């Protein structure tokens, strides 16, 4: 993209491309003149071809081109050597390609210029011979290169009026109003622009208009056009004050067959409570728009979206979601690097179900079984024992949990961090709190307004509310907030029982009402609901039930009432670690190296792990994690 270029550099680039195209046209017309002479054509036909050649040469020199002088002495040589032969062979191939392109163009005009019968050739030959057509398969052939400079659709707003640009994009829609005019909406990423193909433009024929109107939706095209300002804003495109007056249009790659669904249908706003239910107003508008196209509006369900995910990802909302996801990941990485962390990459094949749960995938490994890692937890701790002090990882996590819910996946991307601390694990809590504030701050920057707006158009959400200093609630304090709301603790463990999803959401609403924040941390979870490597707390938090080891130095981070992070101080003493593993019946024999790593000098340390997809889902107020997963994996889906 050439977004940073000045208008002067854009004009210079366009002038160079224009010169190259004129030079190609002069060369092609020269070949026609020579061919007519060699064939003994009628004088009138030759004179007309020569006149056109002279006119093209005049345009070329007027645009700043320098006409090459013919070396007569070289023409008299019969033996040009191997290099000359190679050059002649290349020239012949280009001349043949140009002749073939012109022949197909004449055939297309004779047949009415349908898309199926449009001229086809390598890029350079086709551009030199016809203002429209289909490229042959782009295979990066040197003889097909044109040297054109392309402008992104997003950057068109900064291009001066009357500039000539080259643009590539998807055909979102093509509609001819008459035989002499066709409107095309071109899309590139989040941005769309209207292009006008009309016979009022020099060189544009009714055949070219017909060809354009027949290009299937979602085909990729190149256009050469003049930038203009429409008399009225174009409300159907993101660029409302720019219109492209097309001089040339070529199909790069056509959409084959029927689309499984229309992107317009897949982009309708939902109710906000349900990602699958569109609003009544959106349903009415979509039905009217579909009727104008001669079809019936069809609501696009989740299964057909995911079965054709590469098409579903083309909607503006999905473009916004995954670009914001990239922003969040980079913010995570940048913050931790700025805090002195080292990025690491840990194994995903492990010898045991290391966290003591049943939710692991067993895989064949030569003559034995191994497992897919539930997290990089153990290796993060070993990294701390290696003296790296502060580490993080961005990588895949696998959970063999048969949970067909809106918030669970069997594979997701983990954002993990681990660090040593000096005296109190709450030093780590401070880093975690500041880390998320940095991520939220980055996501909320004005430069990402268009991305958030693209999501909000289809999936309305309220801006995230969070304080500059992270709210930290002790577990007993959180349980008391629930109790004061009339919540009944039906589990036999009472206030020591883990929270289920409805209880988490209820607490989130209560915290929002009391503290005005969507983001908070709950500290000191009951020990019995945490992994074996979690450090038991030596103290009972205020309001907690008395009893040694009932609570732990562990914490969860919540966003909009749902957990996004689980973390804790880890046990760094081998004897205590073995005792806790025995209590939870976890066999540590296969990971003896992990246990041994704490016997040769291990600093106190803590950390956390966050699911990237869930983080973005909750930040954007979405209700299904599959919307923030590129190609979701759950208990029933492993394709595409």
Coordinates of C-alpha atoms in Angstrom, one line a residue:
X1 CA 0.0 0.0 0.0
X2 CA 1.2 3.5 -0.8
X3 CA -0.7 5.4 1.9
X4 CA 2.4 7.4 2.9
X5 CA 3.1 8.7 -0.5
X6 CA 2.6 12.4 -1.3
X7 CA 0.3 13.4 -4.1
X8 CA 3.4 14.3 -6.1
X9 CA 4.9 10.9 -5.8
X10 CA 1.5 9.3 -6.7
X11 CA 1.3 11.5 -9.8
X12 CA 4.9 10.6 -10.8
X13 CA 4.2 6.9 -10.3
X14 CA 1.0 7.1 -12.4
X15 CA 2.9 9.0 -15.1
X16 CA 5.5 6.3 -15.3
X17 CA 2.8 3.6 -15.6
X18 CA 1.0 5.7 -18.2
X19 CA 4.2 6.0 -20.3
X20 CA 4.8 2.2 -20.0
X21 CA 1.3 1.5 -21.2
X22 CA 1.6 4.0 -24.1
X23 CA 5.0 2.4 -25.0
X24 CA 3.4 -1.0 -25.1
X25 CA 0.5 0.3 -27.3
X26 CA 3.0 1.9 -29.7
X27 CA 5.0 -1.4 -29.9
X28 CA 1.8 -3.4 -30.5
X29 CA 0.5 -1.0 -33.2
X30 CA 4.0 -1.2 -34.8
X31 CA 3.7 -4.9 -35.0
X32 CA 0.3 -4.6 -36.7
X33 CA 1.7 -2.2 -39.3
X34 CA 4.6 -4.6 -40.1
X35 CA 2.2 -7.5 -40.2
X36 CA -0.1 -5.7 -42.7
X37 CA 2.9 -4.8 -44.9
X38 CA 4.3 -8.3 -44.9
X39 CA 0.8 -9.7 -45.8
X40 CA 0.5 -7.3 -48.7
X41 CA -2.6 -5.7 -47.3
X42 CA -4.5 -2.9 -49.2
X43 CA -2.9 0.6 -49.1
X44 CA -5.9 2.1 -47.3
X45 CA -5.7 -0.5 -44.5
X46 CA -2.0 0.1 -44.1
X47 CA -2.4 3.9 -44.1
X48 CA -5.1 3.7 -41.4
X49 CA -2.8 1.6 -39.2
X50 CA 0.1 3.9 -39.8
X51 CA -2.0 6.9 -38.9
X52 CA -3.0 5.3 -35.6
X53 CA 0.7 4.4 -34.9
X54 CA 1.7 8.1 -35.5
X55 CA -1.1 9.2 -33.2
X56 CA 0.1 6.9 -30.4
X57 CA 3.7 8.0 -30.9
X58 CA 2.5 11.6 -30.6
X59 CA 0.7 10.8 -27.3
X60 CA 3.8 9.0 -26.0
X61 CA 6.2 11.8 -26.7
X62 CA 3.7 14.4 -25.4
X63 CA 3.5 12.4 -22.1
X64 CA 7.3 12.7 -21.8
X65 CA 8.4 9.5 -23.6
X66 CA 11.5 9.3 -25.7
X67 CA 11.2 7.6 -29.0
X68 CA 13.9 5.0 -29.6
X69 CA 16.0 5.6 -32.7
X70 CA 16.3 2.6 -35.1
X71 CA 19.9 1.5 -35.8
X72 CA 20.0 0.9 -39.5
X73 CA 23.4 -0.7 -39.4
X74 CA 22.1 -3.4 -37.1
X75 CA 19.3 -4.2 -39.4
X76 CA 21.7 -5.1 -42.2
X77 CA 23.5 -7.7 -40.1
X78 CA 22.4 -11.2 -40.8
X79 CA 24.0 -12.8 -37.8
X80 CA 23.1 -11.1 -34.5
X81 CA 24.7 -13.8 -32.3
X82 CA 23.1 -15.9 -29.6
X83 CA 21.9 -12.9 -27.6
X84 CA 20.3 -11.3 -30.6
X85 CA 18.5 -14.6 -31.4
X86 CA 17.2 -14.8 -27.9
X87 CA 16.0 -11.2 -28.1
X88 CA 14.3 -11.9 -31.4
X89 CA 12.7 -15.0 -29.9
X90 CA 11.3 -13.0 -27.0
X91 CA 10.1 -10.2 -29.4
X92 CA 8.4 -12.8 -31.6
X93 CA 6.7 -14.4 -28.6
X94 CA 5.4 -11.0 -27.4
X95 CA 4.2 -10.1 -30.9
X96 CA 2.4 -13.4 -31.2
X97 CA 0.8 -12.9 -27.7
X98 CA -0.3 -9.4 -28.7
X99 CA -1.7 -10.6 -32.0
X100 CA -3.6 -13.4 -30.3
X101 CA -5.0 -10.9 -27.7
X102 CA -6.2 -8.6 -30.6
X103 CA -7.7 -11.6 -32.4
X104 CA -9.7 -12.6 -29.3
X105 CA -10.7 -9.0 -28.7
X106 CA -12.2 -8.8 -32.2
X107 CA -14.0 -12.1 -31.7
X108 CA -15.4 -10.8 -28.4
X109 CA -16.6 -7.6 -30.0
X110 CA -18.2 -9.6 -32.8
X111 CA -20.0 -11.9 -30.4
X112 CA -21.2 -9.1 -28.1
X113 CA -18.4 -9.0 -25.6
X114 CA -19.7 -11.5 -23.0
X115 CA -17.6 -12.2 -20.0
X116 CA -17.2 -15.8 -21.1
X117 CA -15.9 -14.8 -24.5
X118 CA -13.7 -11.9 -23.4
X119 CA -10.2 -11.5 -24.7
X120 CA -7.6 -13.5 -22.6
X121 CA -3.9 -13.1 -22.5
X122 CA -0.9 -12.6 -20.3
X123 CA -1.2 -9.3 -18.4
X124 CA 1.1 -7.1 -20.4
X125 CA -0.1 -8.4 -23.8
X126 CA -3.8 -8.0 -22.8
X127 CA -3.3 -4.5 -21.5
X128 CA -1.5 -3.5 -24.7
X129 CA -4.3 -4.8 -26.9
X130 CA -7.6 -4.4 -25.1
X131 CA -9.2 -2.2 -22.5
X132 CA -11.0 -5.2 -20.9
X133 CA -10.6 -8.9 -20.6
X134 CA -9.4 -11.8 -18.5
X135 CA -5.8 -12.4 -17.5
X136 CA -4.3 -15.8 -18.2
X137 CA -3.4 -17.6 -15.0
X138 CA -1.0 -15.3 -13.1
X139 CA 2.2 -17.4 -12.7
X140 CA 4.7 -14.5 -12.3
X141 CA 6.0 -14.8 -15.9
X142 CA 8.6 -12.1 -16.6
X143 CA 7.0 -11.4 -20.0
X144 CA 3.7 -10.7 -18.2
X145 CA 4.9 -8.0 -15.9
X146 CA 3.7 -4.4 -16.4
X147 CA 5.4 -2.3 -13.7
X148 CA 2.1 -0.8 -12.7
X149 CA 1.9 0.9 -9.2
X150 CA -1.3 0.0 -7.4
X151 CA -3.1 2.2 -4.9
X152 CA -5.1 0.6 -2.0
X153 CA -8.8 1.5 -1.9
X154 CA -8.2 2.9 1.6
X155 CA -5.7 5.4 0.2
X156 CA -7.9 6.7 -2.6
X157 CA -9.3 9.4 -0.3
X158 CA -5.9 11.0 -0.3
X159 CA -5.4 10.9 -4.1
X160 CA -5.9 14.1 -6.0
X161 CA -8.9 14.4 -8.3
X162 CA -8.2 13.5 -12.0
X163 CA -5.2 11.3 -11.0
X164 CA -4.9 8.0 -12.8
X165 CA -4.8 5.0 -10.5
X166 CA -4.6 1.3 -10.6
X167 CA -6.7 -0.6 -8.1
X168 CA -7.2 -4.3 -7.4
X169 CA -10.3 -5.5 -5.4
X170 CA -13.2 -7.9 -5.1
X171 CA -16.3 -7.2 -7.1
X172 CA -18.8 -6.7 -4.3
X173 CA -21.6 -5.8 -6.8
X174 CA -21.8 -5.0 -10.5
X175 CA -25.0 -3.5 -11.9
X176 CA -25.7 -2.0 -15.3
X177 CA -28.4 0.7 -15.5
X178 CA -28.2 0.9 -19.3
X179 CA -26.2 -0.7 -22.1
X180 CA -23.9 2.2 -21.8
X181 CA -23.3 2.4 -18.1
X182 CA -22.4 0.0 -15.3
X183 CA -21.7 0.6 -11.6
X184 CA -19.2 -1.6 -9.7
X185 CA -18.6 -1.7 -6.0
X186 CA -15.0 -2.7 -5.4
X187 CA -13.8 -4.0 -2.0
X188 CA -10.4 -4.4 -0.4
X189 CA -10.4 -5.4 3.2
X190 CA -12.7 -3.0 5.1
X191 CA -13.0 -0.5 2.4
X192 CA -15.3 -0.2 -0.7
X193 CA -15.4 2.3 -3.5
X194 CA -17.7 2.8 -6.5
X195 CA -16.3 2.5 -10.0
X196 CA -18.2 3.7 -13.1
X197 CA -17.8 2.1 -16.5
X198 CA -19.6 4.2 -19.1
X199 CA -19.3 4.8 -22.9
X200 CA -18.9 8.5 -22.2
X201 CA -15.3 7.7 -21.2
X202 CA -12.9 7.6 -24.1
X203 CA -12.1 4.0 -25.2
X204 CA -15.0 2.4 -23.3
X205 CA -17.5 0.5 -25.6
X206 CA -20.8 -1.1 -25.0
X207 CA -19.0 -4.4 -25.1
X208 CA -16.8 -3.4 -22.2
X209 CA -19.9 -2.3 -20.2
X210 CA -21.6 -5.6 -21.0
X211 CA -18.4 -7.5 -20.0
X212 CA -18.2 -5.6 -16.7
X213 CA -21.8 -6.2 -15.8
X214 CA -21.3 -9.9 -16.3
X215 CA -18.4 -10.3 -13.9
X216 CA -19.5 -12.6 -11.0
X217 CA -19.6 -11.2 -7.5
X218 CA -16.5 -11.9 -5.5
X219 CA -14.3 -12.0 -8.6
X220 CA -11.0 -10.2 -8.3
X221 CA -10.4 -7.4 -10.8
X222 CA -7.8 -4.8 -11.8
X223 CA -9.0 -1.4 -12.9
X224 CA -7.3 1.6 -14.4
X225 CA -9.3 4.6 -13.6
X226 CA -9.4 8.4 -13.1
X227 CA -10.2 9.6 -9.6
X228 CA -13.3 11.8 -9.5
X229 CA -15.6 13.4 -7.0
X230 CA -19.3 12.4 -7.2
X231 CA -22.0 15.1 -7.1
X232 CA -23.6 13.4 -4.1
X233 CA -22.1 11.1 -1.4
X234 CA -22.1 7.4 -2.3
X235 CA -23.8 5.9 0.7
X236 CA -23.4 2.3 -0.4
X237 CA -19.6 2.5 0.0
X238 CA -17.2 3.3 2.8
X239 CA -15.5 5.9 0.5
X240 CA -18.4 8.2 -0.1
X241 CA -16.7 11.1 -1.7
X242 CA -14.6 9.2 -4.3
X243 CA -15.7 7.6 -7.5
X244 CA -13.5 5.9 -10.0
X245 CA -14.1 6.5 -13.8
X246 CA -12.9 3.3 -15.3
X247 CA -10.7 3.3 -18.4
X248 CA -9.7 -0.4 -18.3
X249 CA -10.9 -3.4 -16.3
X250 CA -9.5 -6.9 -16.2
X251 CA -10.5 -10.1 -14.4
X252 CA -7.6 -11.4 -12.3
X253 CA -9.5 -14.4 -11.0
X254 CA -13.2 -15.1 -11.4
X255 CA -15.5 -16.5 -8.8
X256 CA -16.6 -19.9 -10.1
X257 CA -20.1 -21.2 -9.4
X258 CA -22.7 -19.9 -7.0
X259 CA -21.7 -18.3 -3.7
X260 CA -23.0 -20.4 -0.7
X261 CA -24.4 -17.2 0.7
X262 CA -24.5 -13.5 -0.1
X263 CA -22.1 -11.3 1.8
X264 CA -24.8 -8.6 2.1
X265 CA -27.0 -11.2 3.9
X266 CA -24.2 -12.3 6.1
X267 CA -23.5 -8.7 7.2
X268 CA -26.9 -7.8 8.6
X269 CA -26.9 -6.3 12.1
X270 CA -27.9 -8.6 14.9
X271 CA -29.9 -7.9 18.1
X272 CA -26.9 -7.7 20.4
X273 CA -28.3 -10.4 22.7
X274 CA -27.9 -13.1 20.0
X275 CA -25.2 -13.1 17.4
X276 CA -27.4 -15.1 15.1
X277 CA -30.6 -13.0 15.3
X278 CA -30.9 -10.0 13.0
X279 CA -33.0 -7.0 14.0
X280 CA -36.4 -6.4 12.5
X281 CA -35.2 -3.3 10.7
X282 CA -32.2 -5.1 9.3
X283 CA -34.4 -8.0 8.1
X284 CA -36.7 -5.6 6.3
X285 CA -33.8 -3.6 4.7
X286 CA -32.0 -6.8 3.6
X287 CA -35.2 -8.2 2.1
X288 CA -35.8 -5.0 0.1
X289 CA -32.2 -5.0 -1.1
X290 CA -32.3 -8.6 -2.1
X291 CA -35.6 -8.0 -4.0
X292 CA -34.0 -5.2 -6.0
X293 CA -31.4 -7.8 -7.1
X294 CA -34.0 -10.3 -8.1
X295 CA -33.4 -12.7 -5.2
X296 CA -34.8 -13.5 -1.8
X297 CA -33.0 -12.5 1.4
X298 CA -31.8 -15.5 3.4
X299 CA -30.5 -15.3 7.0
X300 CA -27.0 -16.8 7.2
X301 CA -26.6 -19.3 10.1
X302 CA -23.5 -20.2 12.0
X303 CA -23.0 -23.6 10.3
X304 CA -23.0 -22.4 6.7
X305 CA -20.7 -19.5 7.8
X306 CA -18.2 -21.9 9.4
X307 CA -18.4 -24.4 6.5
X308 CA -17.4 -21.5 4.2
X309 CA -15.3 -19.6 6.7
X310 CA -12.9 -18.1 4.1
X311 CA -15.9 -16.3 2.5
X312 CA -17.5 -15.4 5.9
X313 CA -14.3 -13.7 6.9
X314 CA -14.8 -11.2 4.1
X315 CA -17.5 -9.3 5.9
X316 CA -16.6 -6.0 7.4
X317 CA -17.4 -7.2 10.9
X318 CA -15.1 -10.2 10.6
X319 CA -12.4 -8.0 9.0
X320 CA -12.6 -5.7 12.0
X321 CA -12.6 -8.6 14.6
X322 CA -9.5 -10.3 13.3
X323 CA -7.6 -7.0 12.7
X324 CA -8.4 -6.0 16.3
X325 CA -7.3 -9.4 17.5
X326 CA -3.9 -8.7 15.8
X327 CA -3.8 -5.4 17.6
X328 CA -4.4 -7.0 21.0
X329 CA -1.8 -9.7 20.5
X330 CA 0.8 -7.1 19.5
X331 CA -0.1 -4.9 22.5
X332 CA 0.3 -8.0 24.7
X333 CA 3.7 -8.7 23.2
X334 CA 4.9 -5.0 23.2
X335 CA 3.9 -4.4 26.9
X336 CA 5.7 -7.5 28.1
X337 CA 8.8 -6.8 26.1
X338 CA 8.8 -3.3 27.5
X339 CA 8.7 -4.9 31.0
X340 CA 11.8 -7.0 30.4
X341 CA 10.1 -10.3 29.4
X342 CA 11.6 -12.8 27.0
X343 CA 9.4 -14.5 24.4
X344 CA 9.7 -18.3 24.5
X345 CA 8.3 -21.3 22.6
X346 CA 7.5 -24.5 24.5
X347 CA 6.7 -28.1 23.4
X348 CA 3.1 -29.1 22.6
X349 CA 3.8 -32.8 22.9
X350 CA 4.1 -33.9 26.6
X351 CA 4.6 -37.2 28.3
X352 CA 1.8 -36.9 30.9
X353 CA -1.6 -35.3 31.5
X354 CA 0.4 -32.7 33.4
X355 CA -2.3 -30.7 35.1
X356 CA -4.0 -33.6 36.7
X357 CA -7.2 -33.4 34.7
X358 CA -8.9 -35.7 32.2
X359 CA -9.2 -33.1 29.5
X360 CA -6.2 -34.0 27.4
X361 CA -5.8 -35.4 23.9
X362 CA -3.9 -38.7 23.7
X363 CA -1.9 -39.2 20.5
X364 CA 0.2 -42.0 19.0
X365 CA 3.9 -41.3 19.3
X366 CA 5.9 -44.1 17.7
X367 CA 5.7 -47.0 20.1
X368 CA 3.9 -45.2 22.9
X369 CA 1.3 -42.5 23.7
X370 CA 1.9 -38.9 24.5
X371 CA -0.5 -35.9 25.0
X372 CA -1.1 -32.5 23.5
X373 CA -0.2 -29.9 26.1
X374 CA -3.1 -28.3 28.0
X375 CA -0.9 -25.2 28.6
X376 CA 2.8 -24.2 28.5
X377 CA 2.6 -24.0 32.3
X378 CA 5.3 -26.4 33.4
X379 CA 7.8 -25.2 30.8
X380 CA 7.2 -21.6 31.8
X381 CA 8.2 -22.5 35.3
X382 CA 11.2 -24.4 34.1
X383 CA 12.2 -21.3 32.1
X384 CA 12.1 -19.2 35.3
X385 CA 14.3 -21.8 37.0
X386 CA 16.7 -21.4 34.1
X387 CA 17.3 -17.8 35.0
X388 CA 15.2 -16.1 32.3
X389 CA 13.3 -14.3 35.1
X390 CA 10.4 -13.1 33.0
X391 CA 8.9 -15.0 30.1
X392 CA 5.8 -15.1 27.9
X393 CA 4.5 -17.2 25.0
X394 CA 1.8 -16.9 22.3
X395 CA 0.9 -20.4 21.1
X396 CA -1.7 -23.1 20.7
X397 CA -3.4 -24.8 23.7
X398 CA -5.4 -28.0 23.5
X399 CA -8.3 -29.1 25.8
X400 CA -10.1 -32.4 25.3
X401 CA -13.3 -31.2 27.0
X402 CA -16.6 -32.2 25.4
X403 CA -18.1 -28.8 26.0
X404 CA -20.4 -27.6 23.2
X405 CA -20.9 -24.1 24.6
X406 CA -20.5 -20.6 23.2
X407 CA -17.3 -20.0 25.1
X408 CA -15.3 -23.3 24.9
X409 CA -13.0 -24.6 22.2
X410 CA -10.8 -27.7 22.0
X411 CA -7.9 -25.6 20.5
X412 CA -7.3 -22.0 21.1
X413 CA -4.4 -19.5 21.2
X414 CA -2.9 -18.9 24.7
X415 CA -1.4 -15.7 25.9
X416 CA 0.8 -16.9 28.7
X417 CA 3.3 -15.1 31.0
X418 CA 5.4 -16.1 34.0
X419 CA 7.8 -14.1 36.2
X420 CA 9.8 -14.3 39.4
X421 CA 8.9 -11.9 42.2
X422 CA 10.9 -10.7 45.2
X423 CA 8.6 -10.9 48.2
X424 CA 4.9 -11.1 47.3
X425 CA 3.1 -12.7 44.4
X426 CA 0.9 -9.5 44.2
X427 CA 3.9 -8.0 42.5
X428 CA 2.8 -10.2 39.6
X429 CA -0.8 -9.1 40.0
X430 CA 0.3 -5.5 39.5
X431 CA 2.0 -6.4 36.2
X432 CA -1.1 -8.4 35.0
X433 CA -3.4 -5.5 35.8
X434 CA -1.2 -3.0 34.0
X435 CA -0.8 -5.4 31.1
X436 CA -4.6 -5.6 30.4
X437 CA -5.0 -1.9 30.8
X438 CA -2.3 -1.4 28.1
X439 CA -4.2 -3.9 25.8
X440 CA -7.5 -2.1 26.4
X441 CA -5.9 1.3 25.9
X442 CA -4.4 0.2 22.6
X443 CA -7.7 -1.3 21.3
X444 CA -9.4 1.9 22.2
X445 CA -7.1 4.2 20.3
X446 CA -8.6 6.5 17.6
X447 CA -6.5 4.8 14.9
X448 CA -8.6 1.7 15.4
X449 CA -12.0 3.5 15.3
X450 CA -12.8 2.1 11.9
X451 CA -12.2 -1.4 13.1
X452 CA -14.4 -1.1 16.1
X453 CA -17.1 0.6 14.0
X454 CA -17.0 -2.2 11.5
X455 CA -17.7 -4.7 14.3
X456 CA -20.3 -2.4 15.9
X457 CA -22.3 -2.1 12.7
X458 CA -23.2 -5.8 12.8
X459 CA -22.6 -6.7 16.5
X460 CA -23.5 -3.7 18.7
X461 CA -21.5 -3.5 21.9
X462 CA -21.0 -1.0 24.7
X463 CA -17.5 0.5 25.2
X464 CA -15.5 -1.3 27.8
X465 CA -15.4 0.4 31.2
X466 CA -12.3 0.0 33.3
X467 CA -10.4 2.1 35.9
X468 CA -6.7 3.1 35.7
X469 CA -6.0 1.0 38.8
X470 CA -7.3 -2.5 38.5
X471 CA -10.0 -3.5 41.0
X472 CA -8.9 -6.6 43.1
X473 CA -11.5 -8.4 45.2
X474 CA -10.6 -11.2 47.6
X475 CA -12.6 -14.4 47.2
X476 CA -14.6 -14.0 50.4
X477 CA -15.4 -10.4 49.4
X478 CA -16.7 -11.5 46.0
X479 CA -18.9 -14.2 47.7
X480 CA -20.3 -11.6 50.1
X481 CA -21.4 -9.4 47.1
X482 CA -23.3 -12.4 45.8
X483 CA -24.8 -13.2 49.2
X484 CA -26.0 -9.6 49.6
X485 CA -27.9 -9.9 46.3
X486 CA -29.8 -12.9 47.6
X487 CA -27.7 -15.5 45.9
X488 CA -28.1 -19.0 47.3
X489 CA -25.0 -21.2 47.7
X490 CA -26.5 -24.6 47.0
X491 CA -23.3 -26.5 46.6
X492 CA -22.3 -28.5 49.8
X493 CA -19.0 -26.6 49.8
X494 CA -21.0 -23.4 50.2
X495 CA -18.8 -20.3 49.6
X496 CA -15.8 -22.5 48.9
X497 CA -17.5 -24.0 45.8
X498 CA -16.2 -22.9 42.3
X499 CA -18.5 -20.5 40.4
X500 CA -20.3 -21.7 37.3
X501 CA -20.9 -19.5 34.3
X502 CA -24.3 -18.0 35.3
X503 CA -22.8 -17.1 38.8
X504 CA -19.8 -15.5 37.1
X505 CA -22.1 -13.4 34.9
X506 CA -24.3 -12.4 37.9
X507 CA -21.3 -11.3 39.9
X508 CA -20.1 -9.3 36.9
X509 CA -23.3 -7.4 36.8
X510 CA -23.2 -6.7 40.5
X511 CA -19.5 -5.6 40.4
X512 CA -20.4 -3.3 37.5
X513 CA -23.2 -1.7 39.5
X514 CA -21.1 -1.3 42.6
X515 CA -17.7 -0.3 41.1
X516 CA -18.5 0.8 37.6
X517 CA -16.0 -1.5 35.9
X518 CA -16.2 -4.4 33.4
X519 CA -12.7 -5.5 34.4
X520 CA -11.5 -6.9 37.7
X521 CA -9.5 -9.6 39.5
X522 CA -10.6 -12.1 42.1
X523 CA -7.8 -13.1 44.4
X524 CA -7.2 -16.2 46.7
X525 CA -9.4 -18.9 45.3
X526 CA -10.1 -22.0 47.4
X527 CA -7.2 -24.4 47.1
X528 CA -9.2 -27.5 46.2
X529 CA -10.3 -26.0 42.9
X530 CA -6.8 -25.1 41.6
X531 CA -4.1 -27.2 40.0
X532 CA -1.5 -29.2 42.0
X533 CA 1.3 -26.7 41.4
X534 CA -0.7 -23.8 43.1
X535 CA 0.9 -22.4 46.3
X536 CA -1.5 -22.7 49.3
X537 CA -2.0 -19.4 51.1
X538 CA -0.6 -19.2 54.7
X539 CA -3.2 -16.6 55.6
X540 CA -7.0 -16.6 55.6
X541 CA -8.3 -13.6 53.6
X542 CA -10.7 -11.2 55.5
X543 CA -14.2 -12.7 55.8
X544 CA -12.8 -16.2 54.8
X545 CA -13.5 -19.4 56.5
X546 CA -10.8 -20.4 59.0
X547 CA -8.7 -23.4 58.3
X548 CA -5.1 -24.0 57.2
X549 CA -4.7 -24.3 53.4
X550 CA -8.3 -23.6 52.5
X551 CA -7.3 -20.7 50.2
X552 CA -4.5 -20.3 47.8
X553 CA -2.3 -17.6 46.2
X554 CA -4.3 -17.8 43.0
X555 CA -6.4 -15.4 41.0
X556 CA -8.7 -15.1 38.0
X557 CA -9.2 -12.0 35.8
X558 CA -12.8 -11.2 34.7
X559 CA -14.1 -9.2 31.7
X560 CA -17.8 -8.4 31.4
X561 CA -18.6 -11.0 34.0
X562 CA -16.7 -13.9 32.5
X563 CA -13.3 -15.3 33.4
X564 CA -10.5 -14.7 30.8
X565 CA -7.4 -15.5 32.9
X566 CA -6.4 -18.1 35.4
X567 CA -3.1 -17.7 37.4
X568 CA -1.3 -18.2 40.6
X569 CA 1.9 -18.3 42.6
X570 CA 3.5 -21.7 41.7
X571 CA 5.0 -24.1 44.2
X572 CA 8.8 -23.8 43.9
X573 CA 9.7 -26.3 46.6
X574 CA 10.0 -30.0 45.4
X575 CA 8.8 -31.6 48.6
X576 CA 5.6 -29.5 48.8
X577 CA 5.1 -30.1 45.1
X578 CA 5.3 -33.9 45.5
X579 CA 3.0 -33.8 48.4
X580 CA 0.3 -31.7 46.5
X581 CA 0.6 -34.0 43.5
X582 CA 0.1 -37.0 45.6
X583 CA -3.0 -35.5 47.2
X584 CA -4.5 -34.9 43.8
X585 CA -3.3 -38.3 42.5
X586 CA -1.1 -36.8 39.8
X587 CA 1.8 -39.0 38.7
X588 CA 4.8 -36.8 38.3
X589 CA 7.2 -39.7 37.2
X590 CA 6.9 -38.8 33.5
X591 CA 7.9 -35.2 34.3
X592 CA 10.6 -35.8 36.8
X593 CA 12.7 -33.1 35.1
X594 CA 10.0 -30.6 36.0
X595 CA 10.2 -31.6 39.7
X596 CA 14.0 -31.7 39.6
X597 CA 14.1 -28.1 38.2
X598 CA 13.0 -26.8 41.7
X599 CA 15.8 -28.6 43.6
X600 CA 18.7 -26.7 42.1
X601 CA 17.7 -23.2 43.1
X602 CA 14.2 -22.0 42.1
X603 CA 13.0 -18.4 42.7
X604 CA 9.5 -17.7 43.9
X605 CA 7.4 -17.0 40.8
X606 CA 3.8 -16.6 39.5
X607 CA 2.0 -16.0 36.2
X608 CA -1.1 -16.5 34.2
X609 CA -2.7 -17.8 31.0
X610 CA -5.3 -16.0 28.9
X611 CA -7.3 -17.3 25.9
X612 CA -6.9 -14.9 23.1
X613 CA -10.2 -15.7 21.4
X614 CA -12.2 -15.3 24.7
X615 CA -10.4 -12.0 25.4
X616 CA -11.5 -10.5 22.1
X617 CA -15.0 -12.0 22.3
X618 CA -15.6 -10.3 25.6
X619 CA -13.9 -7.0 24.7
X620 CA -16.3 -6.8 21.7
X621 CA -19.3 -8.0 23.7
X622 CA -19.9 -11.0 21.4
X623 CA -21.8 -14.0 22.6
X624 CA -20.0 -16.8 20.7
X625 CA -16.3 -17.6 20.8
X626 CA -16.4 -19.0 17.3
X627 CA -16.8 -15.4 16.0
X628 CA -13.3 -14.6 17.2
X629 CA -11.7 -17.9 16.1
X630 CA -10.2 -18.0 12.7
X631 CA -11.1 -21.6 12.0
X632 CA -12.8 -23.0 15.1
X633 CA -12.1 -26.4 16.6
X634 CA -14.7 -27.8 19.0
X635 CA -16.0 -31.3 19.9
X636 CA -17.9 -31.6 16.5
X637 CA -15.8 -29.4 14.2
X638 CA -12.3 -30.1 12.8
X639 CA -12.9 -28.7 9.3
X640 CA -12.2 -26.7 7.3

